Short mmCIF file of C-alpha atoms in Angstrom, two decimals:
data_model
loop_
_atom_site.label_atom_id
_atom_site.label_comp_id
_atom_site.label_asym_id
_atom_site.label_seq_id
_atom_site.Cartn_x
_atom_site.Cartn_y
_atom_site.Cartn_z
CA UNK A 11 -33.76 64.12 -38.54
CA UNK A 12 -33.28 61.97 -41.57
CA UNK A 13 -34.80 58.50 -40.66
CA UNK A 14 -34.51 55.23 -42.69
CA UNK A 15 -37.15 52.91 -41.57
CA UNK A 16 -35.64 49.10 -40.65
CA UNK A 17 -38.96 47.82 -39.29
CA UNK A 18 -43.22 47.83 -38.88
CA UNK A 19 -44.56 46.12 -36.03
CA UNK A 20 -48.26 45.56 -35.52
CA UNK A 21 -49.57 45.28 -32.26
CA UNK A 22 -52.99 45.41 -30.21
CA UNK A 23 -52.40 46.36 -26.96
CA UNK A 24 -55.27 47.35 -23.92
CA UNK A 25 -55.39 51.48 -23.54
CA UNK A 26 -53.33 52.62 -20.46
CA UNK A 27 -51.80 48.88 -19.61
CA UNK A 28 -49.12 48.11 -21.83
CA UNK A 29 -46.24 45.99 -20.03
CA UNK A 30 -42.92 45.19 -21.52
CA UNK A 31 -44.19 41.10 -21.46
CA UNK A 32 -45.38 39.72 -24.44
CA UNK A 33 -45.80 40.36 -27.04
CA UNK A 34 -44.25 43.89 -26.42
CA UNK A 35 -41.46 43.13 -25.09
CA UNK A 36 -40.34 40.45 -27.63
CA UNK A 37 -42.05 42.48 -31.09
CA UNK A 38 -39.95 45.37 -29.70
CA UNK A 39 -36.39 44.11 -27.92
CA UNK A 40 -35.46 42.18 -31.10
CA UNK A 41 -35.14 45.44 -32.90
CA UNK A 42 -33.08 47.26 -29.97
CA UNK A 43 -36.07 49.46 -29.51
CA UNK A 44 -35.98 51.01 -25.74
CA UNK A 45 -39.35 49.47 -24.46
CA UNK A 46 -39.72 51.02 -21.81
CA UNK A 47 -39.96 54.44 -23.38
CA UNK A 48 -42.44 52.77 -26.43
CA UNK A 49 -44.86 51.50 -22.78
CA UNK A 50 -44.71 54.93 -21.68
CA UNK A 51 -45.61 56.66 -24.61
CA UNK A 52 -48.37 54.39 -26.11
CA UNK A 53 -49.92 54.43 -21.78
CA UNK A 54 -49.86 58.22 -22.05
CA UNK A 55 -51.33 58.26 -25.35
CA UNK A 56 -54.00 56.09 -24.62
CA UNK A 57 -54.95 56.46 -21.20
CA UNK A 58 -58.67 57.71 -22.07
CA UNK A 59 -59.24 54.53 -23.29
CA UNK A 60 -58.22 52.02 -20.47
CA UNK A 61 -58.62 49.07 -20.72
CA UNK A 62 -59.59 48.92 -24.46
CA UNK A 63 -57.21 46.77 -27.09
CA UNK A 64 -56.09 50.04 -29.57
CA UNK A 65 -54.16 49.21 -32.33
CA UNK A 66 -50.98 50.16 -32.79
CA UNK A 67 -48.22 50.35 -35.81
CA UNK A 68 -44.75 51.20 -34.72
CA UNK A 69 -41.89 52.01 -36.94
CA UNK A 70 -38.46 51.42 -36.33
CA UNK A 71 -35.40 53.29 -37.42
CA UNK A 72 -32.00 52.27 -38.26
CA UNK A 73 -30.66 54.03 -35.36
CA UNK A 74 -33.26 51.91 -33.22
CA UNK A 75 -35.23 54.72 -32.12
CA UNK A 76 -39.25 54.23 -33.05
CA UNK A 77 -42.52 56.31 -33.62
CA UNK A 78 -45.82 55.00 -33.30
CA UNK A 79 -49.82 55.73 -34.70
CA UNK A 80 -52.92 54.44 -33.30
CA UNK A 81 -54.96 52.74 -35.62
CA UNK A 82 -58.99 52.79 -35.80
CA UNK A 83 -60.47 50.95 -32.78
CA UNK A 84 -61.48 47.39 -33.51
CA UNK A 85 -64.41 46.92 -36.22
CA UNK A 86 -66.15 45.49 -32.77
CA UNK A 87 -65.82 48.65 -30.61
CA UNK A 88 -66.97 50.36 -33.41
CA UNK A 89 -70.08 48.02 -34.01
CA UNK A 90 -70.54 48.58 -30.23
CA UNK A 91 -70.56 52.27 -30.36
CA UNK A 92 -72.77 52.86 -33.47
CA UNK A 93 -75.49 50.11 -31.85
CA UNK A 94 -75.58 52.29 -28.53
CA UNK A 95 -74.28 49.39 -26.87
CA UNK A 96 -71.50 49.07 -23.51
CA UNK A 97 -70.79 45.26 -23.91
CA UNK A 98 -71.22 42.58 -26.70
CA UNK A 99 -73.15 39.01 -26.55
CA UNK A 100 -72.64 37.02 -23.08
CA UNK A 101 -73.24 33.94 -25.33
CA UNK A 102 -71.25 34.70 -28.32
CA UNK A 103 -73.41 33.79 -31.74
CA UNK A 104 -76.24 32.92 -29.98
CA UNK A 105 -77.91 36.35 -27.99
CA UNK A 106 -79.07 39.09 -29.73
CA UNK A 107 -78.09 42.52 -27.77
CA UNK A 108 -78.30 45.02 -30.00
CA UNK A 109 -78.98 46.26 -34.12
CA UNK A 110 -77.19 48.56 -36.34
CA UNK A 111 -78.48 49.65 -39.83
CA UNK A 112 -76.90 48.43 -43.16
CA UNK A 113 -75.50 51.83 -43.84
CA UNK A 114 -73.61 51.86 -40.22
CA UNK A 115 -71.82 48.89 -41.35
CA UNK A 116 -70.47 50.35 -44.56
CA UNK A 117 -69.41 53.59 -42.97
CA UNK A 118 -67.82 51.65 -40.28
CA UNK A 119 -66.30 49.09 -43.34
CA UNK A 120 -64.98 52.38 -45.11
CA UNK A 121 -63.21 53.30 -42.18
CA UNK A 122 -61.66 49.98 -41.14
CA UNK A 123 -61.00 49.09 -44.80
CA UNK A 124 -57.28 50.50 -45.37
CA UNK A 125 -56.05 48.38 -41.68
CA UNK A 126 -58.15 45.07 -42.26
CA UNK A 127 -56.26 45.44 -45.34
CA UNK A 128 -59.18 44.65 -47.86
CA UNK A 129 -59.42 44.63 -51.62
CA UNK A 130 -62.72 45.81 -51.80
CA UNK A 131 -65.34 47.63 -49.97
CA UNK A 132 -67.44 44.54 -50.70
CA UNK A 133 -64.85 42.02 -48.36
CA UNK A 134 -64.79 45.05 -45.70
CA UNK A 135 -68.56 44.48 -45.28
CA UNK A 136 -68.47 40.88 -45.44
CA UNK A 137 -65.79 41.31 -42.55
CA UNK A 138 -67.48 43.79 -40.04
CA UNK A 139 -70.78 41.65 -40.73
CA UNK A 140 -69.25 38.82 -39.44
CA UNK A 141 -67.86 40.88 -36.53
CA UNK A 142 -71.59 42.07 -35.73
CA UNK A 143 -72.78 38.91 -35.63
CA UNK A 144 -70.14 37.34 -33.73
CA UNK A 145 -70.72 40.29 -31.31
CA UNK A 146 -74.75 39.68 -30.61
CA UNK A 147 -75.06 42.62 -33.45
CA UNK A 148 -78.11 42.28 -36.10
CA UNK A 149 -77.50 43.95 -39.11
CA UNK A 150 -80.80 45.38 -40.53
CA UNK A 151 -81.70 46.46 -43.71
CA UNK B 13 -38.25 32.49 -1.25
CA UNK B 14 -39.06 34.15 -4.33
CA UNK B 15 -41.25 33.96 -6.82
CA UNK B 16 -39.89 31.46 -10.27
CA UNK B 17 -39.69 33.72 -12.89
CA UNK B 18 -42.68 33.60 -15.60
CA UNK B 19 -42.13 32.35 -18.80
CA UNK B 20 -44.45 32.64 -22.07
CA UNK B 21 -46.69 30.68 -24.39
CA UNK B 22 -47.21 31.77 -27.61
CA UNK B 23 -50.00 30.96 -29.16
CA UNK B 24 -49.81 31.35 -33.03
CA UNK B 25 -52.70 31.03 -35.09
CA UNK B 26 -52.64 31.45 -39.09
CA UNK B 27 -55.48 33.56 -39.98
CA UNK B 28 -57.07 34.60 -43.31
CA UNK B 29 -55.74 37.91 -44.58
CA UNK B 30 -58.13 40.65 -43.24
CA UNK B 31 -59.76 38.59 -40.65
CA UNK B 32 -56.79 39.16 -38.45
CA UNK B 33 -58.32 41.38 -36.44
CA UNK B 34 -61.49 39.65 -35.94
CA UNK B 35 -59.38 36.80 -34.57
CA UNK B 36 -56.98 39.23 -32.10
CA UNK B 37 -60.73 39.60 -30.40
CA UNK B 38 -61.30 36.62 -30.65
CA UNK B 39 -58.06 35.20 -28.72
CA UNK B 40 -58.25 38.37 -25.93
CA UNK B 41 -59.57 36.31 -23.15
CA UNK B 42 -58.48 36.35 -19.66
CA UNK B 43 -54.43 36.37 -19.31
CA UNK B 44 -54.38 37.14 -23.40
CA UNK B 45 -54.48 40.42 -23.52
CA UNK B 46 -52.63 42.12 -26.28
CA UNK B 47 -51.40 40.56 -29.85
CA UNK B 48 -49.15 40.72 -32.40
CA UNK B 49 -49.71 40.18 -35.93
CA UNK B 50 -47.13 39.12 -38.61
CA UNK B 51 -44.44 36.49 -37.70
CA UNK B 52 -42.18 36.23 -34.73
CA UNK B 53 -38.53 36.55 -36.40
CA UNK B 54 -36.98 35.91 -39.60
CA UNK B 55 -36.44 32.40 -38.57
CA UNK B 56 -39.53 31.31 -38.44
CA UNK B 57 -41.13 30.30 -41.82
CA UNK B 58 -43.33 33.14 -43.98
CA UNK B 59 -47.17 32.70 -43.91
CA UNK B 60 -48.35 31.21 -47.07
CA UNK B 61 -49.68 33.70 -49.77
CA UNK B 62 -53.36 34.95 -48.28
CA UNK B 63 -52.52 34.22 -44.62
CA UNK B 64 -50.99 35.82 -41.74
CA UNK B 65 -49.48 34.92 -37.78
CA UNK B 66 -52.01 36.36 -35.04
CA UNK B 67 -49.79 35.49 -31.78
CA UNK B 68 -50.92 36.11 -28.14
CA UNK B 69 -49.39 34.98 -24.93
CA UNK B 70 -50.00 32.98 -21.79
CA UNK B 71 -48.09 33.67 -19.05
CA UNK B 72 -47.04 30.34 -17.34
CA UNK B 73 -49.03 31.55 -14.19
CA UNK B 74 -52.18 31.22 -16.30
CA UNK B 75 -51.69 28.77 -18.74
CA UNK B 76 -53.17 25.19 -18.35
CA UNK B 77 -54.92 22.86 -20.36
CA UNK B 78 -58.21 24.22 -19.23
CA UNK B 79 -57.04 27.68 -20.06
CA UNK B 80 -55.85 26.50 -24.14
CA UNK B 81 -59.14 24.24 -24.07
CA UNK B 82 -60.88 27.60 -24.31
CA UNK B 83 -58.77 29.66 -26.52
CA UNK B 84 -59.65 26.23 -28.87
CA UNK B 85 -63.05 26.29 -28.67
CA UNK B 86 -63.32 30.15 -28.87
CA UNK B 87 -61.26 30.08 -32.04
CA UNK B 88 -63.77 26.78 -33.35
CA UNK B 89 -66.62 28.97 -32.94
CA UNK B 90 -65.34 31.35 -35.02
CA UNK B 91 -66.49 30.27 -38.24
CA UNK B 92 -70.21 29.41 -37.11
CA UNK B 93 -70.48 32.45 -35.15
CA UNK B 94 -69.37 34.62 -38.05
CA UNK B 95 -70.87 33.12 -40.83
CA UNK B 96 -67.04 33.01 -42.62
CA UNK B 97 -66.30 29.68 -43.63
CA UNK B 98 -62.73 30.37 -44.12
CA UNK B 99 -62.13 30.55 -40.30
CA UNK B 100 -63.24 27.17 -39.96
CA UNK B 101 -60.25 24.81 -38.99
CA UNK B 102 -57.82 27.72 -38.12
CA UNK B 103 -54.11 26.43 -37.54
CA UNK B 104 -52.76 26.63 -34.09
CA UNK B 105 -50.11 26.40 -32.21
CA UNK B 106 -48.67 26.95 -28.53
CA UNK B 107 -44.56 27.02 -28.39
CA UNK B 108 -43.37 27.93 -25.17
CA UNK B 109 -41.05 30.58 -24.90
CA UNK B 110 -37.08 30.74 -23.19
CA UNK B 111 -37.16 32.62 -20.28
CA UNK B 112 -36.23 36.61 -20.54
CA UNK B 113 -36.01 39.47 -18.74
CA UNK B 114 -38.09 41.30 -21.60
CA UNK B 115 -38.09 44.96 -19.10
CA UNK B 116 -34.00 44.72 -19.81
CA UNK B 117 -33.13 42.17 -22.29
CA UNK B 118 -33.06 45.40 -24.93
CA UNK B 119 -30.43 47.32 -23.82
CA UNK B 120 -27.97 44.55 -24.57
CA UNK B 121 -28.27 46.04 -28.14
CA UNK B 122 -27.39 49.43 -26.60
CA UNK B 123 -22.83 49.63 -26.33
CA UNK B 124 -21.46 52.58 -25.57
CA UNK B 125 -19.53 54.28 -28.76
CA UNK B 126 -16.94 56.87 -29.35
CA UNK B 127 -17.38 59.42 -32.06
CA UNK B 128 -13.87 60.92 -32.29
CA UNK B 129 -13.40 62.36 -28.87
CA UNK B 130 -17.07 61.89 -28.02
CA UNK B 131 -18.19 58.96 -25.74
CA UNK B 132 -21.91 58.15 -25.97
CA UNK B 133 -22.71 56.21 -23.25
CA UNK B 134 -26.60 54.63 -22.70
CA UNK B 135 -28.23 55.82 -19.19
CA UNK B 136 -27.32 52.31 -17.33
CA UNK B 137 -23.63 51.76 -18.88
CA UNK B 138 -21.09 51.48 -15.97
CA UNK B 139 -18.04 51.29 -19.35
CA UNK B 140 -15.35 54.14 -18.65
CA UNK B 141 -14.43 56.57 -21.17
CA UNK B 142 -11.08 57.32 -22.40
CA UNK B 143 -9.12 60.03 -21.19
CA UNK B 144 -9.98 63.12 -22.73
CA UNK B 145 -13.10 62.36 -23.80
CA UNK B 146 -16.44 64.20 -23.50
CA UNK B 147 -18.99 62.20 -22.70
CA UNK B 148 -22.77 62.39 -23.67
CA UNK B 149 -25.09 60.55 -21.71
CA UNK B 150 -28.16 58.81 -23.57
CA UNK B 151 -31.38 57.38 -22.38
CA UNK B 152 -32.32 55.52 -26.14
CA UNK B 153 -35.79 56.86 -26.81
CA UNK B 154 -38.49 57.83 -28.86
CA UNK B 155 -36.95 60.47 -30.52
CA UNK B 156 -35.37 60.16 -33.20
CA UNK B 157 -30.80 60.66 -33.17
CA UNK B 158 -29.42 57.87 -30.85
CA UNK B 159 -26.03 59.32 -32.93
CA UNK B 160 -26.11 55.33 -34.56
CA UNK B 161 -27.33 56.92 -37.87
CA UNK B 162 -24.75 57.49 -40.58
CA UNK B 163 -25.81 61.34 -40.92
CA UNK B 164 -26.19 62.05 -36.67
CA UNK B 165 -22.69 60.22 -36.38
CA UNK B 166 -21.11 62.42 -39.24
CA UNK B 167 -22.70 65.69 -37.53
CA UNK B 168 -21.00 64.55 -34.20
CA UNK B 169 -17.73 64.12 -36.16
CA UNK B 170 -17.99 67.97 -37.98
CA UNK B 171 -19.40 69.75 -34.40
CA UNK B 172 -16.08 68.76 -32.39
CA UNK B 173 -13.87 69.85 -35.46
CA UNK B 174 -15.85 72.91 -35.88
CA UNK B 175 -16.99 74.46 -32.71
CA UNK B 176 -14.57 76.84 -30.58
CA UNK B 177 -16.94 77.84 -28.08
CA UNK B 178 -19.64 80.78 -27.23
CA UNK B 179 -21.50 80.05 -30.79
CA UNK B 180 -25.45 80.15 -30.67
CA UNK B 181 -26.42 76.75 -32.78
CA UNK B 182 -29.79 76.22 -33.98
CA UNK B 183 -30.56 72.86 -35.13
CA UNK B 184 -33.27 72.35 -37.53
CA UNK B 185 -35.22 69.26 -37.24
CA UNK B 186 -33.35 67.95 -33.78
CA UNK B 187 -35.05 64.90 -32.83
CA UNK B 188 -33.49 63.87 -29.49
CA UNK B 189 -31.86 67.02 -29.08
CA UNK B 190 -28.42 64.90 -30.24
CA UNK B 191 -26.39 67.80 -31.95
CA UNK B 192 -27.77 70.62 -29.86
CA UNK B 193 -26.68 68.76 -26.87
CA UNK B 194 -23.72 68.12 -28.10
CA UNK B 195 -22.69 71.53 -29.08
CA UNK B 196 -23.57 72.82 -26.16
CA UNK B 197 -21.06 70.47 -24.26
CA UNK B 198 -18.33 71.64 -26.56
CA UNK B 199 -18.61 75.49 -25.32
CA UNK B 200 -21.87 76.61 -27.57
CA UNK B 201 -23.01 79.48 -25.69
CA UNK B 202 -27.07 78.86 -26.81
CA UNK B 203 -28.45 76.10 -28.36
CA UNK B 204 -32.09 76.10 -30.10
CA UNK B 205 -33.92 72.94 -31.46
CA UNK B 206 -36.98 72.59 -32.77
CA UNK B 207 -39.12 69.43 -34.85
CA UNK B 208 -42.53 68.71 -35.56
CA UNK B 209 -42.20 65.31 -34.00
CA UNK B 210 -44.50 66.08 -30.83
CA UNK B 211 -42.74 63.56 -28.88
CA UNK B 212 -39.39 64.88 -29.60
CA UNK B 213 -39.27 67.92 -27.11
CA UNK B 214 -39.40 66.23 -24.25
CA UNK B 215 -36.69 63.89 -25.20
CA UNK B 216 -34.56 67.01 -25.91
CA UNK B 217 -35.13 68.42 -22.57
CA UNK B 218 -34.51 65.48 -20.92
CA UNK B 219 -31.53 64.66 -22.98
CA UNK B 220 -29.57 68.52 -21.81
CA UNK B 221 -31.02 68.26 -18.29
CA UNK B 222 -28.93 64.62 -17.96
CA UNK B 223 -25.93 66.38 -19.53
CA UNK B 224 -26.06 69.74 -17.83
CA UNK B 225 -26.76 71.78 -20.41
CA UNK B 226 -30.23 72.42 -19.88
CA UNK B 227 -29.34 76.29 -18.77
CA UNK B 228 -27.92 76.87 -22.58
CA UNK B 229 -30.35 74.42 -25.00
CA UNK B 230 -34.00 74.85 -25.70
CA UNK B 231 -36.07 72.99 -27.74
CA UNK B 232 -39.49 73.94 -29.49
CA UNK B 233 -42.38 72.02 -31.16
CA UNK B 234 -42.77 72.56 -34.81
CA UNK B 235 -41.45 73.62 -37.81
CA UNK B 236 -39.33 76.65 -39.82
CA UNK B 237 -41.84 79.19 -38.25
CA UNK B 238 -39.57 79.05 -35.22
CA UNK B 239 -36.50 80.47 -37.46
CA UNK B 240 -36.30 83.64 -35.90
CA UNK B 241 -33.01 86.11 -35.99
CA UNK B 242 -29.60 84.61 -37.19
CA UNK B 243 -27.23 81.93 -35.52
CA UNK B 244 -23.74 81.42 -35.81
CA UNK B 245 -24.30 77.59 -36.49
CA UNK B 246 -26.99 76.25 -38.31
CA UNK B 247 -27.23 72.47 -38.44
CA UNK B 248 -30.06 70.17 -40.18
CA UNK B 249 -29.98 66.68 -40.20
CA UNK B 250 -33.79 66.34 -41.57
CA UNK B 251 -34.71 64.94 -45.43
CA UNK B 252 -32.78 66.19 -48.06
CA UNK B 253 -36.21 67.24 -50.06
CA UNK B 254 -36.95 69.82 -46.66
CA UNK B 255 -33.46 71.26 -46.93
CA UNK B 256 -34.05 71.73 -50.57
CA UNK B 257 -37.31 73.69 -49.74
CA UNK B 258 -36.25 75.67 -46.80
CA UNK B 259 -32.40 76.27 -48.04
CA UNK B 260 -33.19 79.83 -47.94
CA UNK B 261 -34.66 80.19 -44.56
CA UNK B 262 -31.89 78.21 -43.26
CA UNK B 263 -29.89 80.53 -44.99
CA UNK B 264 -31.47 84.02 -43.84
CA UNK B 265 -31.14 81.95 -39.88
CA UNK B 266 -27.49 81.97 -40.76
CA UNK B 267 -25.29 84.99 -39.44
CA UNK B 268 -22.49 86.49 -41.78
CA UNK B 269 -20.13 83.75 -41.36
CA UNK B 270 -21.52 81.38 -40.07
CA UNK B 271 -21.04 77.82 -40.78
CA UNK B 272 -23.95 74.98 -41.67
CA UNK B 273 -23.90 70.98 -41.59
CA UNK B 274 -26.68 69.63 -43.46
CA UNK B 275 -27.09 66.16 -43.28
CA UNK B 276 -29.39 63.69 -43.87
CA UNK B 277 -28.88 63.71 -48.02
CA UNK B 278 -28.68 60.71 -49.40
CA UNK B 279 -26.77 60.08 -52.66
CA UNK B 280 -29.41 60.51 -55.17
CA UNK B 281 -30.34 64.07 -53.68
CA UNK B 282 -26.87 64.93 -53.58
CA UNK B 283 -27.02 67.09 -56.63
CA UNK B 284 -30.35 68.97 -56.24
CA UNK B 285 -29.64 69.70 -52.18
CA UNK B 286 -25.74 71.11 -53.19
CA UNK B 287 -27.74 73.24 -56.04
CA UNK B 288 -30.54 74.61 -53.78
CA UNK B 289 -27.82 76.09 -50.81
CA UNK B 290 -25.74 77.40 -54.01
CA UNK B 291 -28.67 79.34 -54.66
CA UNK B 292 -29.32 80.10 -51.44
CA UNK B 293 -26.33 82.52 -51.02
CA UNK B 294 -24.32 79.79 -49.10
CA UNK B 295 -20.88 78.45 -50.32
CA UNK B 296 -20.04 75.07 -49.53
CA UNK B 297 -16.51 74.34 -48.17
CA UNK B 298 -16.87 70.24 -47.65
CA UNK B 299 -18.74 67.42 -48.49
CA UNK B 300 -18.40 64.40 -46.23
CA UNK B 301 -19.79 60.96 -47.09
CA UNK B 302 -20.83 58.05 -45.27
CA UNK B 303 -21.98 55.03 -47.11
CA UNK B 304 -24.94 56.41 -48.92
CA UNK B 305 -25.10 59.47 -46.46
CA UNK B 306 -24.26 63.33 -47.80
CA UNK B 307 -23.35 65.68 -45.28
CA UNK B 308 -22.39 68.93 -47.07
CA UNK B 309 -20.55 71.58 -44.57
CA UNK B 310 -20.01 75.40 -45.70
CA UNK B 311 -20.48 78.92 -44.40
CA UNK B 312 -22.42 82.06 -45.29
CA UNK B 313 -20.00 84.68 -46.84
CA UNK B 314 -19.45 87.80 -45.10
CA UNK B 315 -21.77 90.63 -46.50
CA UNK B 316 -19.90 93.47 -48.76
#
C-alpha cells in the first residue's frame, strides 16, 4: 500500500508488558492509532525479553494505521551483557560490580550511536561511559 | 463499591540531546515503567535547541511525595554518578493528567464512512447503514488500508463500478486485505493478496474471516515472487516507484482483458508510472485523481 507517514513516536516500553496507560496510551490515541492492536504486537514481538525496557519507534500513517521497529537495547543492558553481568550497582555510583574493556565500549558506542542520536563517535563514548559508571561498570584500558 | 478510576502524573524532564536515554533508566523506578521521549502535543512549547522531553508516569495509586522525592534525588545523582556535568540541575516537572479511558478513548477518532455504496464500519460501531449498502466491517489495525487514504478510498470507489462478479482479483501489495476484501464482497469469485509487511497477513485473514469471505480471499507473505498465472483483476495500491519496476509482471499476472487499478501514484510520478504500464503492453482507459493521489485504471488488450 502507498503510505504517507503523519507521525514518529518514541517510546521505551518493558518486553512482554505493554498496557494501553501511559505513556502508550496517550503517545498513541492522539494520533487515532488502534492501541490495542500496537500492545499486542510490540507483547508478541518482545516477549523473549520480559520484563526488559526495549525501545521502540512507531510510525504513523495518514490513514492512522502504524508500523513499528525495535531499537538497540539500552547502552546499559548492553554494558551489562558485554561485562558478564545479570544486574547493575545496588548503590548506584558508588559499588563496583563489574569491568568491561575500552574497546567494548566503542563497539557498544558504534552501535548505539545512530539512536542516542550523536554527532560523533567521540560523544557516543563519552555517553555509554557515563552509563557504565552510573551502572557499577569500570571501564579499563 | 468500586474502585476510583486512576489518573496520571507526568513527569517531564528536559534532558540533554543524546543523554535521553540514559535518563529513561534513570526515571524507570517502581510504578515508572515505560517513557516517552519528545513532547506531549503540539500545544505544549518545543524543547529549546540541544534539549529534549523524557516523560514517564505515576499512576495516582503510586504517586506521593515520597514516591517524586526519589525520582528527584535519582535524577540529582545523575550528574555525579555519571561524570556528565550537563545533567546536573535537570528541569522537572509533574502535571497531573485529566482522567481517560486510554484502552477506548481512540476509537472516538474511528466514524464509520460510506464510499459510494460501501459502508465501512469500525468493529464496535452500533451506526446503521443505508439501505442498499454493503457493508465492510473493520477492526483499525496494524496493517496498513483503513480505506481513509486518498488512494485505498479511490480503489473502493473503481472496485464497485468495475466488478460484475466471479472475477479472480489479485491485489499486489494489500496491506489489510482492504480491496481484496472488498472485491470479494462484490461477487469476486477468488481473491489473492500478498505484501512483505509480515504483520499484514494476519490482518488480511482476520479482516475476510469478519466479513465472510474468508472461503474466497487468501493472503501471502512477500513480494512479486507470488505472481503466479493470470487474474482477471489486478489491483496495486503500493509506491508508484514499485509499480514502475514491476509494471510488467503485473502485466504478464493480467489475463487478456483484464482490467488494473494502480494506485498509490502521487503527482510527481504521474508521468513515469503512466509511461512504464504503456510499455508494459497495458492501455490505460482512466485516470482518477484525488488531491495529490493518481489512480490510473485500464485493461490488457485482447491478444491477436
Amino acid at each position: 500500500m502507498a503510505k504517507e507517514v503523519t507521525g514518529k513516536i518514541k517510546l521505551q516500553c518493558p518486553g512482554g508488558q505493554a498496557t494501553p496507560a501511559p505513556p502508550v496510551g496517550p503517545a498513541l490515541g492522539s494520533h487515532g492509532v488502534n492501541i490495542a492492536a500496537f500492545v499486542k504486537q510490540f507483547n508478541e514481538a518482545t516477549r523473549g525479553d520480559m520484563g526488559l525496557i526495549i525501545p521502540v519507534e512507531i510510525t504513523v500513517y495518514k490513514d492512522r494505521t502504524f508500523d513499528f521497529i525495535l531499537k538497540s537495547p539500552p547502552a546499559s543492558v548492553l554494558l551489562k551483557r558485554a561485562a558478564k553481568l545479570e544486574k547493575g550497582a545496588g548503590a548506584v555510583g558508588h559499588e563496583v560490580v563489574g569491568k568491561v574493556t575500552r574497546a567494548q565500549v566503542e563497539e557498544i558506542a558504534k552501535m548505539k550511536m545512530k539512536d542516542l542520536n550523536c554527532r560523533d563517535i567521540a560523544a557516543a563514548v563519552r555517553i555509554v561511559e557515563g552509563t557504565a559508571r552510573s551502572s557499577g561498570i569500570k571501564v579499563e584500558g | 463499591m468500586s474502585n476510583p478510576p486512576v489518573k496520571w502524573t507526568e513527569v517531564r524532564v528536559l534532558v540533554p540531546e543524546s543523554w535521553q536515554e540514559l535518563v529513561a533508566e534513570a526515571l524507570a523506578i517502581g510504578p515508572c515503567t515505560s517513557v516517552a521521549f519528545g513532547r506531549p502535543s503540539l500545544a505544549v512549547d518545543a524543547p529549546p535547541a540541544g534539549f529534549e522531553f523524557v516523560r514517564t508516569f505515576l499512576p495516582s495509586t503510586s504517586d506521593s511525595p515520597e514516591v517524586r522525592d526519589e525520582l528527584l534525588a535519582v535524577l540529582r545523582a545523575l550528574a555525579s554518578n555519571t561524570g556528565a556535568a550537563e545533567l546536573a540541575d535537570l528541569r522537572v516537572e509533574f502535571k497531573e493528567l485529566p482522567h481517560e479511558d486510554y484502552a477506548n478513548s481512540w476509537k472516538k477518532s474511528w466514524k464509520p464512512f460510506r464510499a459510494r455504496r460501501l459502508c465501512v464500519l469500525p468493529s464496535w460501531s452500533r451506526a446503521r447503514p443505508r439501505p442498499g449498502d454493503r457493508v465492510l466491517k473493520l477492526e483499525p489495525g496494524g496493517a496498513f488500508g483503513s480505506g481513509r487514504h486518498a488512494t485505498t478510498r479511490t480503489c473502493l470507489f473503481v472496485l464497485q463500478e468495475r466488478i460484475r462478479g466471479g472475477e479472480r482479483v489479485l491485489d499486489a501489495g494489500s496491506g489489510s486485505g482492504i480491496l481484496a476484501v472488498t472485491a470479494a464482497l462484490l461477487g469476486a469469485r477468488e481473491a489473492l493478496g500478498f505484501d512483505i509487511d509480515p504483520t499484514a497477513e494476519t490482518y488480511a485473514n482476520a479482516l475476510a474471516k469478519d466479513n465472510g469471505v474468508d472461503a474466497r480471499c487468501r493472503f501471502a507473505t512477500g513480494g512479486f515472487e507470488h505472481l503466479r498465472g493470470t487474474y482477471d483483476v489486478v489491483l496495486a495500491n503500493i509506491y508508484s516507484d514499485v509499480i514502475q519496476l514491476h509494471a510488467k509482471d503485473l502485466a504478464a499476472a493480467l489475463a487478456p482483458n483484464g482490467w488494473f487499478a494502480f494506485s498509490g501514484c502521487p503527482m510527481h510520478h504521474a508521468d513515469a508510472t503512466r509511461a512504464a504500464i504503456l510499455t508494459a503492453g497495458l492501455t490505460l482507459e482512466e485516470e482518477r485523481v484525488r488531491g495529490r493521489w493518481h489512480t490510473l485504471v485500464g485493461a490488457r488488450p485482447r491478444e491477436g
